[in-house]
Short mmCIF file of C-alpha atoms and ligand atoms in Angstrom, two decimals:
data_model
loop_
_atom_site.label_atom_id
_atom_site.label_comp_id
_atom_site.label_asym_id
_atom_site.label_seq_id
_atom_site.Cartn_x
_atom_site.Cartn_y
_atom_site.Cartn_z
CA MET U 1 -6.67 6.35 -41.75
CA GLU U 2 -7.31 5.62 -38.15
CA ASN U 3 -3.62 4.86 -37.55
CA ALA U 4 -2.83 8.07 -39.28
CA GLN U 5 -5.06 10.01 -36.89
CA LEU U 6 -3.44 8.37 -33.87
CA HIS U 7 0.04 9.24 -35.21
CA ALA U 8 -0.83 12.72 -36.27
CA THR U 9 -2.23 13.47 -32.78
CA TRP U 10 0.81 12.14 -31.08
CA GLU U 11 3.15 13.95 -33.47
CA GLU U 12 1.33 17.26 -32.52
CA ILE U 13 1.61 16.48 -28.83
CA LEU U 14 5.29 15.62 -29.28
CA LYS U 15 5.85 18.97 -30.97
CA LYS U 16 4.36 20.81 -28.07
CA LEU U 17 6.57 18.85 -25.71
CA GLU U 18 9.58 19.64 -27.78
CA ASN U 19 8.96 23.25 -27.33
CA SER U 20 8.99 22.93 -23.59
CA LEU U 21 11.71 20.31 -22.96
CA SER U 22 15.31 20.06 -23.82
CA LYS U 23 16.45 18.11 -26.88
CA MET U 24 18.25 15.63 -24.67
CA VAL U 25 15.06 14.82 -22.67
CA CYS U 26 13.04 14.56 -25.84
CA ASP U 27 15.45 12.24 -27.59
CA THR U 28 16.05 10.03 -24.45
CA TRP U 29 12.51 9.72 -23.16
CA LEU U 30 9.81 10.95 -25.52
CA LYS U 31 10.93 10.03 -29.15
CA PRO U 32 11.05 6.22 -28.26
CA ILE U 33 7.38 6.35 -27.20
CA LYS U 34 4.99 4.62 -29.56
CA PRO U 35 1.33 5.76 -29.54
CA ILE U 36 -0.93 2.70 -29.12
CA VAL U 37 -4.62 3.69 -28.90
CA LEU U 38 -6.42 6.94 -28.94
CA THR U 39 -10.02 7.12 -27.83
CA THR U 40 -12.18 10.15 -26.94
CA THR U 41 -11.21 9.70 -23.34
CA SER U 42 -7.75 8.31 -23.30
CA LEU U 43 -4.47 8.00 -25.09
CA GLU U 44 -2.33 4.90 -24.56
CA LEU U 45 1.37 5.10 -25.08
CA GLY U 46 4.02 2.42 -25.15
CA THR U 47 7.54 2.73 -23.80
CA PRO U 48 10.50 0.50 -24.64
CA THR U 49 11.32 -0.35 -21.00
CA ASP U 50 9.61 -0.58 -17.60
CA PHE U 51 12.23 1.90 -16.52
CA SER U 52 11.28 4.52 -19.13
CA LYS U 53 7.62 3.97 -18.26
CA ASP U 54 8.21 4.77 -14.55
CA TRP U 55 10.50 7.54 -15.43
CA ILE U 56 8.05 9.23 -17.71
CA GLU U 57 5.18 8.77 -15.40
CA LYS U 58 7.19 10.36 -12.55
CA HIS U 59 8.64 13.25 -14.48
CA TYR U 60 6.73 14.07 -17.59
CA MET U 61 3.17 13.02 -17.01
CA GLN U 62 1.76 16.48 -16.26
CA LEU U 63 3.45 17.96 -19.28
CA ILE U 64 2.03 15.24 -21.47
CA LEU U 65 -1.38 15.77 -20.01
CA ASP U 66 -1.12 19.57 -20.63
CA ALA U 67 0.19 19.12 -24.23
CA SER U 68 -2.51 16.58 -25.06
CA TYR U 69 -5.17 18.90 -23.77
CA GLU U 70 -3.76 21.78 -25.95
CA VAL U 71 -3.85 19.54 -29.00
CA THR U 72 -7.16 17.55 -28.53
CA LYS U 73 -9.00 20.03 -26.24
CA ALA U 74 -10.07 16.94 -24.31
CA LYS U 75 -8.99 15.81 -20.87
CA LEU U 76 -7.53 12.58 -21.88
CA ASP U 77 -6.34 9.95 -19.48
CA ILE U 78 -2.79 8.97 -20.42
CA ILE U 79 -2.09 5.37 -20.00
CA ILE U 80 1.57 4.28 -20.27
CA THR U 81 2.54 0.65 -20.82
CA SER U 82 5.88 -0.80 -21.27
CA PHE U 83 6.46 -3.14 -24.21
CA HIS U 84 9.79 -4.19 -22.95
CA LEU U 85 10.95 -7.37 -24.48
CA GLN U 86 12.20 -10.02 -22.18
CA ASP U 87 12.31 -12.90 -24.61
CA ASN U 88 13.96 -12.26 -28.03
CA SER U 89 12.13 -15.35 -29.50
CA GLN U 90 8.85 -13.42 -29.22
CA GLU U 91 10.23 -10.37 -30.86
CA GLU U 92 7.98 -10.65 -33.91
CA GLN U 93 4.84 -10.70 -31.87
CA THR U 94 5.66 -7.62 -29.96
CA GLN U 95 4.86 -5.18 -32.76
CA ILE U 96 2.47 -2.85 -30.89
CA PRO U 97 -0.79 -2.64 -32.76
CA LEU U 98 -1.64 0.86 -33.80
CA ILE U 99 -5.39 1.17 -33.65
CA TYR U 100 -7.58 4.22 -33.29
CA THR U 101 -10.87 3.56 -31.42
CA THR U 102 -13.62 5.64 -30.10
CA PRO U 103 -16.25 4.34 -27.81
CA THR U 104 -18.86 4.57 -30.55
CA ALA U 105 -16.64 3.01 -33.16
CA ASN U 106 -17.52 -0.01 -35.05
CA LYS U 107 -17.90 -2.81 -32.56
CA THR U 108 -16.15 -5.36 -34.81
CA GLU U 109 -12.95 -3.61 -34.41
CA GLU U 110 -10.62 -5.70 -32.23
CA PRO U 111 -9.45 -4.10 -29.10
CA PRO U 112 -5.58 -3.72 -29.11
CA ALA U 113 -3.83 -6.78 -28.00
CA ALA U 114 -1.82 -6.20 -24.81
CA PRO U 115 1.86 -6.39 -25.51
CA PRO U 116 2.81 -10.01 -25.00
CA ARG U 117 4.73 -10.55 -21.82
CA THR U 118 6.93 -13.54 -21.40
CA THR U 119 7.18 -15.01 -18.03
CA SER U 120 10.36 -16.97 -18.30
CA PRO U 121 13.06 -15.07 -16.37
CA LEU U 122 16.23 -14.80 -18.44
CA PRO U 123 19.72 -14.99 -16.98
CA ILE U 124 21.62 -11.78 -16.78
CA THR U 125 24.33 -11.34 -19.29
CA PRO U 126 27.78 -10.26 -18.14
CA GLY U 127 28.36 -6.56 -18.73
CA ASP U 128 24.62 -5.91 -19.31
CA SER U 129 23.82 -2.44 -18.02
CA SER U 130 20.26 -2.28 -19.32
CA SER U 131 18.69 -2.35 -15.88
CA LEU U 132 20.51 0.87 -15.02
CA ASN U 133 19.55 4.44 -15.89
CA PRO U 134 22.48 6.09 -17.79
CA LYS U 135 21.69 9.36 -16.09
CA TYR U 136 22.17 8.06 -12.66
CA THR U 137 25.89 8.23 -12.11
CA PHE U 138 28.30 9.39 -9.41
CA GLU U 139 29.20 12.30 -11.77
CA THR U 140 25.64 13.59 -11.73
CA PHE U 141 25.22 13.03 -7.95
CA VAL U 142 25.50 16.20 -5.86
CA THR U 143 26.88 15.69 -2.38
CA GLY U 144 26.07 17.71 0.76
CA ASN U 145 25.90 17.13 4.51
CA SER U 146 22.64 15.14 4.11
CA ASN U 147 24.13 12.44 1.88
CA ARG U 148 27.90 12.71 2.22
CA PHE U 149 28.22 9.51 4.20
CA ALA U 150 25.95 7.42 2.01
CA HIS U 151 27.77 8.76 -1.10
CA ALA U 152 31.18 7.86 0.31
CA ALA U 153 30.00 4.39 1.35
CA ALA U 154 28.42 3.80 -2.01
CA LEU U 155 31.73 4.77 -3.73
CA ALA U 156 33.54 2.37 -1.48
CA VAL U 157 31.21 -0.49 -2.40
CA ALA U 158 31.41 0.41 -6.10
CA GLU U 159 35.25 0.37 -5.95
CA SER U 160 35.46 -2.97 -4.07
CA PRO U 161 32.35 -5.00 -4.59
CA ALA U 162 31.67 -7.60 -1.85
CA LYS U 163 34.82 -6.55 -0.05
CA VAL U 164 33.81 -3.67 2.15
CA TYR U 165 30.21 -3.49 3.11
CA ASN U 166 28.01 -6.48 2.19
CA PRO U 167 25.12 -5.97 2.25
CA PHE U 168 25.00 -2.27 1.74
CA PHE U 169 21.64 -0.95 3.01
CA MET U 170 20.54 2.59 2.31
CA TYR U 171 17.41 4.16 3.68
CA GLY U 172 15.75 7.51 3.63
CA GLY U 173 12.57 9.47 2.59
CA VAL U 174 10.93 9.52 -0.78
CA GLY U 175 12.96 11.10 -3.63
CA LEU U 176 16.19 11.68 -1.77
CA GLY U 177 18.57 9.90 -4.17
CA LYS U 178 18.64 6.32 -3.06
CA THR U 179 17.81 4.90 -6.43
CA HIS U 180 20.31 7.35 -8.04
CA LEU U 181 23.12 6.04 -5.87
CA MET U 182 22.27 2.39 -6.40
CA HIS U 183 22.48 2.94 -10.20
CA ALA U 184 25.75 4.82 -9.84
CA ILE U 185 27.19 1.94 -7.94
CA GLY U 186 26.05 -0.44 -10.62
CA HIS U 187 27.61 1.69 -13.45
CA LYS U 188 30.97 2.04 -11.63
CA ILE U 189 31.18 -1.64 -10.92
CA LEU U 190 30.48 -2.41 -14.63
CA GLN U 191 33.14 0.25 -15.64
CA ASN U 192 35.68 -1.46 -13.47
CA ASN U 193 34.52 -4.98 -14.07
CA PRO U 194 32.96 -5.23 -17.52
CA ASP U 195 32.33 -8.96 -17.20
CA MET U 196 30.16 -8.71 -14.06
CA ARG U 197 26.49 -9.55 -13.95
CA VAL U 198 24.73 -6.58 -12.40
CA LEU U 199 21.03 -6.37 -11.93
CA TYR U 200 18.92 -3.51 -10.49
CA ILE U 201 15.31 -4.49 -9.64
CA SER U 202 12.57 -3.05 -7.54
CA SER U 203 11.25 -5.37 -4.87
CA GLU U 204 7.80 -5.08 -6.52
CA LYS U 205 9.20 -6.33 -9.76
CA PHE U 206 11.08 -9.10 -7.92
CA THR U 207 7.79 -10.18 -6.45
CA ASN U 208 6.00 -10.16 -9.72
CA GLU U 209 8.64 -12.23 -11.41
CA LEU U 210 8.59 -14.67 -8.57
CA ILE U 211 4.72 -14.98 -8.72
CA ASN U 212 4.85 -15.32 -12.55
CA SER U 213 7.56 -17.86 -12.47
CA ILE U 214 5.57 -19.96 -9.97
CA ARG U 215 2.38 -19.56 -11.99
CA ASP U 216 4.08 -20.69 -15.13
CA GLY U 217 5.77 -23.65 -13.39
CA LYS U 218 9.26 -22.08 -13.98
CA PRO U 219 10.61 -21.40 -10.45
CA GLU U 220 13.93 -22.91 -11.47
CA ALA U 221 14.41 -20.23 -14.11
CA PHE U 222 13.73 -17.58 -11.59
CA ARG U 223 16.33 -19.08 -9.16
CA GLN U 224 18.88 -19.45 -11.91
CA LYS U 225 18.41 -15.77 -12.79
CA TYR U 226 18.69 -14.42 -9.32
CA ARG U 227 21.27 -16.66 -7.91
CA ASN U 228 23.76 -16.14 -10.67
CA ILE U 229 24.43 -12.52 -10.33
CA ASP U 230 27.56 -10.68 -9.16
CA VAL U 231 25.82 -7.55 -7.88
CA LEU U 232 22.16 -7.48 -6.94
CA LEU U 233 20.54 -4.10 -6.30
CA VAL U 234 17.05 -4.30 -4.78
CA ASP U 235 15.13 -1.11 -4.49
CA ASP U 236 12.30 -0.27 -1.99
CA ILE U 237 12.60 -3.48 -0.03
CA GLN U 238 9.91 -2.22 2.39
CA PHE U 239 7.41 -3.57 -0.19
CA LEU U 240 8.37 -7.09 0.88
CA SER U 241 6.80 -6.58 4.20
CA LYS U 242 3.67 -8.76 4.57
CA LYS U 243 4.84 -10.88 1.49
CA GLU U 244 5.99 -13.91 3.33
CA HIS U 245 6.57 -16.03 0.39
CA THR U 246 8.62 -13.48 -1.43
CA GLN U 247 10.67 -12.81 1.75
CA GLU U 248 11.40 -16.47 1.96
CA GLU U 249 12.62 -16.55 -1.69
CA PHE U 250 14.65 -13.41 -1.15
CA PHE U 251 16.15 -14.88 2.01
CA HIS U 252 17.52 -17.88 -0.02
CA THR U 253 18.69 -15.57 -2.82
CA PHE U 254 20.42 -13.46 -0.34
CA ASN U 255 22.08 -16.42 1.25
CA THR U 256 23.28 -17.89 -1.94
CA LEU U 257 24.75 -14.67 -3.17
CA HIS U 258 26.23 -13.70 0.10
CA ASP U 259 27.90 -17.15 0.56
CA ALA U 260 29.24 -16.91 -2.95
CA ASN U 261 30.81 -13.54 -2.09
CA LYS U 262 28.53 -11.46 -4.35
CA GLN U 263 27.52 -7.95 -3.54
CA ILE U 264 23.98 -7.06 -2.35
CA ILE U 265 22.73 -3.59 -2.19
CA ILE U 266 19.35 -2.75 -0.80
CA SER U 267 17.32 0.40 -0.32
CA SER U 268 14.21 1.14 1.78
CA ASP U 269 12.28 4.16 2.87
CA ARG U 270 13.05 3.22 6.50
CA HIS U 271 15.51 1.37 8.81
CA PRO U 272 15.15 -2.46 8.69
CA ARG U 273 14.05 -2.49 12.21
CA GLU U 274 11.09 -0.27 11.29
CA ILE U 275 9.94 -2.49 8.47
CA GLN U 276 6.96 -4.24 10.01
CA THR U 277 6.61 -7.85 9.40
CA LEU U 278 9.99 -8.28 8.03
CA GLU U 279 11.24 -11.61 9.17
CA ASP U 280 13.92 -11.44 11.87
CA ARG U 281 16.35 -13.64 10.01
CA LEU U 282 16.16 -11.21 7.06
CA ARG U 283 16.48 -8.18 9.25
CA SER U 284 19.50 -9.52 11.03
CA ARG U 285 21.17 -10.28 7.68
CA PHE U 286 20.69 -6.69 6.60
CA GLU U 287 22.67 -5.80 9.68
CA TRP U 288 25.65 -7.86 8.68
CA GLY U 289 26.96 -5.12 6.43
CA LEU U 290 26.55 -1.33 6.55
CA ILE U 291 23.22 0.46 7.08
CA THR U 292 23.26 4.15 6.25
CA ASP U 293 20.62 6.89 5.89
CA ILE U 294 20.18 9.76 3.49
CA GLN U 295 18.59 12.83 4.88
CA ALA U 296 16.71 15.71 3.23
CA PRO U 297 19.14 18.06 1.62
CA ASP U 298 19.87 21.52 3.05
CA LEU U 299 19.17 24.71 0.99
CA GLU U 300 22.69 24.90 -0.37
CA THR U 301 22.61 21.32 -1.64
CA ARG U 302 19.14 21.80 -3.17
CA ILE U 303 20.41 24.79 -5.11
CA ALA U 304 23.52 22.77 -6.20
CA ILE U 305 21.29 19.99 -7.44
CA LEU U 306 19.16 22.45 -9.51
CA ARG U 307 22.32 23.93 -10.86
CA LYS U 308 23.61 20.63 -11.87
CA LYS U 309 20.42 19.74 -13.50
CA ALA U 310 20.31 22.97 -15.43
CA LEU U 311 23.87 22.38 -16.53
CA LEU U 312 23.24 18.84 -17.67
CA GLU U 313 20.26 19.83 -19.66
CA ASN U 314 21.79 23.01 -20.98
CA LEU U 315 19.26 25.32 -19.41
CA THR U 316 19.94 28.94 -18.33
CA VAL U 317 18.16 29.61 -15.07
CA PRO U 318 18.84 32.77 -13.06
CA ASN U 319 20.15 32.23 -9.59
CA ASP U 320 17.30 33.91 -7.78
CA VAL U 321 14.88 31.55 -9.50
CA MET U 322 16.89 28.55 -8.26
CA VAL U 323 16.91 29.94 -4.71
CA TYR U 324 13.11 30.58 -5.06
CA ILE U 325 12.35 27.02 -5.99
CA ALA U 326 14.84 25.39 -3.68
CA SER U 327 13.61 27.35 -0.71
CA ARG U 328 9.98 26.06 -1.19
CA ILE U 329 10.62 22.44 -1.87
CA ASP U 330 12.81 21.00 0.91
CA ASN U 331 12.22 17.26 1.22
CA ASN U 332 11.91 15.56 -2.18
CA ILE U 333 14.43 16.13 -4.85
CA ARG U 334 12.18 14.58 -7.44
CA GLU U 335 9.57 17.32 -6.75
CA LEU U 336 12.45 19.89 -6.79
CA GLU U 337 13.49 18.72 -10.27
CA GLY U 338 9.83 18.61 -11.37
CA ALA U 339 9.37 22.15 -10.27
CA LEU U 340 12.30 23.28 -12.39
CA THR U 341 10.93 21.39 -15.40
CA ARG U 342 7.59 23.03 -14.94
CA VAL U 343 9.14 26.46 -14.77
CA MET U 344 11.12 25.84 -18.00
CA ALA U 345 8.12 24.49 -19.79
CA PHE U 346 5.96 27.45 -18.64
CA SER U 347 8.53 29.95 -19.85
CA SER U 348 8.78 28.21 -23.18
CA LEU U 349 5.15 27.69 -23.80
CA ASN U 350 4.46 31.39 -23.00
CA LYS U 351 7.59 32.60 -24.73
CA GLN U 352 8.56 34.55 -21.63
CA ILE U 353 12.05 34.85 -19.99
CA ILE U 354 12.57 33.08 -16.67
CA THR U 355 12.11 35.35 -13.66
CA LYS U 356 11.17 34.80 -10.07
CA GLU U 357 7.67 36.23 -10.96
CA LEU U 358 7.24 33.78 -13.78
CA ALA U 359 8.44 30.88 -11.57
CA ALA U 360 5.84 31.85 -8.91
CA GLU U 361 3.15 31.88 -11.54
CA ALA U 362 4.19 28.46 -13.02
CA LEU U 363 4.31 26.89 -9.58
CA LYS U 364 1.22 28.53 -8.18
CA ASN U 365 -0.84 25.28 -8.33
CA VAL U 366 1.96 23.09 -7.16
CA PHE U 367 2.39 25.15 -3.95
CA THR U 368 -1.24 25.86 -3.19
CA ASN U 369 -2.28 22.26 -3.96
CA ASN U 370 0.22 21.07 -1.48
CA GLU U 371 -1.66 22.18 1.62
CA SER U 372 0.47 20.20 4.04
CA ARG U 373 3.64 22.14 2.80
CA THR U 374 5.61 22.97 5.87
CA VAL U 375 7.33 26.25 6.25
CA THR U 376 11.01 25.67 6.23
CA LEU U 377 13.71 27.79 7.86
CA GLU U 378 15.24 28.41 4.45
CA LEU U 379 11.88 29.67 3.16
CA VAL U 380 11.69 32.19 5.92
CA GLN U 381 15.24 33.31 5.31
CA GLU U 382 14.58 33.63 1.52
CA ILE U 383 11.42 35.71 1.97
CA VAL U 384 12.74 37.94 4.65
CA SER U 385 15.99 38.62 2.76
CA SER U 386 14.11 39.32 -0.44
CA TYR U 387 11.67 41.68 1.47
CA PHE U 388 14.52 43.67 2.92
CA LYS U 389 16.49 43.43 -0.38
CA ILE U 390 19.47 41.87 1.19
CA ASP U 391 21.33 38.65 0.36
CA ILE U 392 20.81 35.46 2.38
CA SER U 393 24.55 35.45 2.99
CA GLU U 394 24.21 38.76 4.73
CA LEU U 395 21.33 37.64 6.78
CA VAL U 396 23.35 34.93 8.24
CA ALA U 397 26.72 36.83 8.36
CA LYS U 398 28.34 37.94 11.57
CA LYS U 399 27.95 41.67 10.83
CA ARG U 400 25.73 43.51 13.25
CA THR U 401 24.90 46.72 11.43
CA ARG U 402 21.25 47.74 12.00
CA ASN U 403 20.18 47.30 8.40
CA LEU U 404 21.29 43.59 8.76
CA ALA U 405 20.64 42.90 12.36
CA PHE U 406 16.98 44.04 12.37
CA PRO U 407 15.88 41.81 9.39
CA ARG U 408 17.95 38.96 10.91
CA GLN U 409 16.04 39.27 14.23
CA ILE U 410 12.74 39.36 12.38
CA ALA U 411 13.72 36.19 10.43
CA MET U 412 14.68 34.50 13.66
CA TYR U 413 11.39 35.54 15.20
CA LEU U 414 9.47 34.18 12.29
CA CYS U 415 11.43 30.87 12.27
CA ARG U 416 10.39 30.36 15.89
CA GLU U 417 6.82 31.39 15.21
CA LEU U 418 6.19 29.54 11.98
CA THR U 419 8.24 26.33 12.25
CA ASP U 420 8.79 23.52 14.78
CA SER U 421 12.54 23.89 14.63
CA SER U 422 14.44 23.98 17.84
CA LEU U 423 16.25 27.15 19.06
CA PRO U 424 19.70 25.59 18.59
CA ARG U 425 18.67 24.56 14.96
CA ILE U 426 17.53 28.11 14.24
CA GLY U 427 20.78 29.47 15.58
CA GLU U 428 22.74 27.07 13.48
CA ILE U 429 21.29 28.25 10.17
CA PHE U 430 21.89 31.79 11.07
CA GLY U 431 25.57 31.53 10.80
CA GLY U 432 26.06 29.16 13.79
CA ARG U 433 24.65 31.51 16.39
CA ASP U 434 23.95 30.45 20.00
CA HIS U 435 20.32 29.58 20.93
CA THR U 436 20.34 32.48 23.45
CA THR U 437 20.73 34.86 20.48
CA VAL U 438 17.55 33.38 18.99
CA ILE U 439 15.71 33.82 22.34
CA HIS U 440 16.86 37.48 22.51
CA ALA U 441 15.78 38.17 18.95
CA TYR U 442 12.36 36.48 19.57
CA ASP U 443 11.64 38.43 22.86
CA LYS U 444 12.78 41.72 21.36
CA ILE U 445 10.58 41.45 18.25
CA SER U 446 7.61 40.10 20.25
CA GLN U 447 7.85 43.11 22.60
CA GLU U 448 8.44 45.71 19.81
CA ARG U 449 5.59 44.68 17.64
CA LYS U 450 3.11 45.27 20.50
CA THR U 451 3.83 49.05 20.27
CA ASP U 452 5.41 49.52 16.85
CA LYS U 453 2.49 49.32 14.33
CA LYS U 454 4.84 49.54 11.31
CA LEU U 455 6.78 46.57 12.55
CA ASP U 456 3.56 44.66 13.31
CA THR U 457 2.29 45.28 9.70
CA THR U 458 5.71 44.10 8.37
CA ILE U 459 5.55 40.86 10.31
CA LYS U 460 1.97 40.24 9.17
CA GLU U 461 2.87 40.83 5.64
CA LEU U 462 5.90 38.56 5.82
CA THR U 463 3.84 35.86 7.55
CA LYS U 464 1.34 36.03 4.68
CA ARG U 465 4.00 35.79 2.07
CA ILE U 466 5.73 32.87 3.81
CA LYS U 467 2.41 30.99 4.24
CA ASN U 468 0.66 31.86 1.02
CA ILE U 469 3.13 32.16 -1.78
N1 ATP M 1 22.24 14.28 -4.55
C1 ATP M 1 21.61 14.27 -5.75
N2 ATP M 1 22.22 14.85 -6.79
C2 ATP M 1 21.52 14.94 -8.03
N3 ATP M 1 20.33 14.46 -8.23
C3 ATP M 1 19.66 13.92 -7.24
C4 ATP M 1 20.30 13.76 -5.83
N4 ATP M 1 19.43 13.17 -5.07
C5 ATP M 1 18.41 12.83 -5.81
N5 ATP M 1 18.50 13.31 -7.10
C6 ATP M 1 17.51 13.19 -8.15
O1 ATP M 1 16.27 13.20 -7.56
C7 ATP M 1 15.33 12.32 -8.25
C8 ATP M 1 14.78 11.32 -7.18
O2 ATP M 1 15.84 10.47 -6.71
P1 ATP M 1 15.69 8.91 -6.43
O3 ATP M 1 14.80 8.37 -7.43
O4 ATP M 1 17.11 8.32 -6.45
O5 ATP M 1 15.09 8.98 -5.04
P2 ATP M 1 14.71 7.76 -4.06
O6 ATP M 1 15.28 8.15 -2.81
O7 ATP M 1 15.13 6.43 -4.64
O8 ATP M 1 13.14 7.84 -3.98
P3 ATP M 1 12.05 6.69 -3.87
O9 ATP M 1 11.95 6.35 -2.32
O10 ATP M 1 10.76 7.41 -4.33
O11 ATP M 1 12.44 5.48 -4.65
C9 ATP M 1 16.12 11.60 -9.27
O12 ATP M 1 15.92 12.28 -10.51
C10 ATP M 1 17.68 11.85 -8.91
O13 ATP M 1 18.50 11.94 -9.96
#
């Protein structure tokens, strides 16, 4: 009876989610979820792997929260745990108990047992791709100026593991595609070398496994696992700073693999020299190979990424909506994708077609909650061009007719006023114009708005839209 209630509630929530997400997303990520416990304040869900746990938390948490609220009318905490099996011998025990509890429920009811975790690290099997996300491939990665070099280097490493750049070190801000590229390398290597042992792991998980193996007196199993790999991909290495013992172990793992001519790929949110308390000997080893950065993508690339995502998930999204979203989120592709998912869900739940207005409504909270959102040059261009009903391409074109030159000068003025960008940078995104053109536009509009009331009102209105929307 209680299990039935738990299942029925989850089924309802799932139905709501199915209305707002594509079939592919539901089949890949949501259907494998098992409901574990429902109380009056929380719902615990189990995912088959650590990876799917992280993925769902990053991408679908808000939607699950919204759907569970719609179904239960209670603001439930959603707790996700992974019941990933590491040891097949324990398979039988890992059946997730399905228990419905409420805080006032019969006290004799046993709390749900935590999914058993084994602590013995198992060796990686040749050809095993289970540590890789099937969606992160080179085919689904969009290149632009911000990531072209990293992409080319990643491809070279994937084509010739341990021959070109070893180690290969990628760094860049949050959500810019480092993990995606690492997985893409892993997939390509396995495609070309189906017998290789490839392991992707976050440095946090590496640390946890190390700690557990020491706790359980199995450090040898840990070493066996990590020192018998052909391609080791370690994500977010910055988390090793301050963990001296883990650094020491990683150092030995690194040496063993490198000496044996195995490929090592590392990512971090910053350059090795900026990772505080990283041991010098480790830092210098990272410099043996290639260190490359990934920058935030420009507007064109952001739009291309949204287009690709829409294509992959079979979504129809009008171009102006993509421009709208891409102009407002400029430094995190995960957030960019999240915004698109939110717009799609909003349209589907409200049974309305996707327009710019609907996108604005759907993302209202996302943008206003984000108080530190910086005004981007592209945002200024997008809002000015839409205000004057011209295309962004016309705004940055060479043509100098008044109906284009005037909005262009206003846009340059606002870029200077509302962003910290340099004059040459502003000139660059207005069709590669010289910085003196920007100075001229700025001075002209500053002077004119002092005497021209209408122009002054226009500038104020545009400023409001740029800052508030
Ligand atoms: N160039 C790109 N083309 C297509 N999708 C991309 C691109 N860059 C990033 N993404 C997508 O953006 C999301 C975030 O990327 P990813 O997780 O690789 O970022 P990250 O740099 O590893 O971030 P973190 O530092 O948080 O680990 C992923 O869904 C990824 O597929």
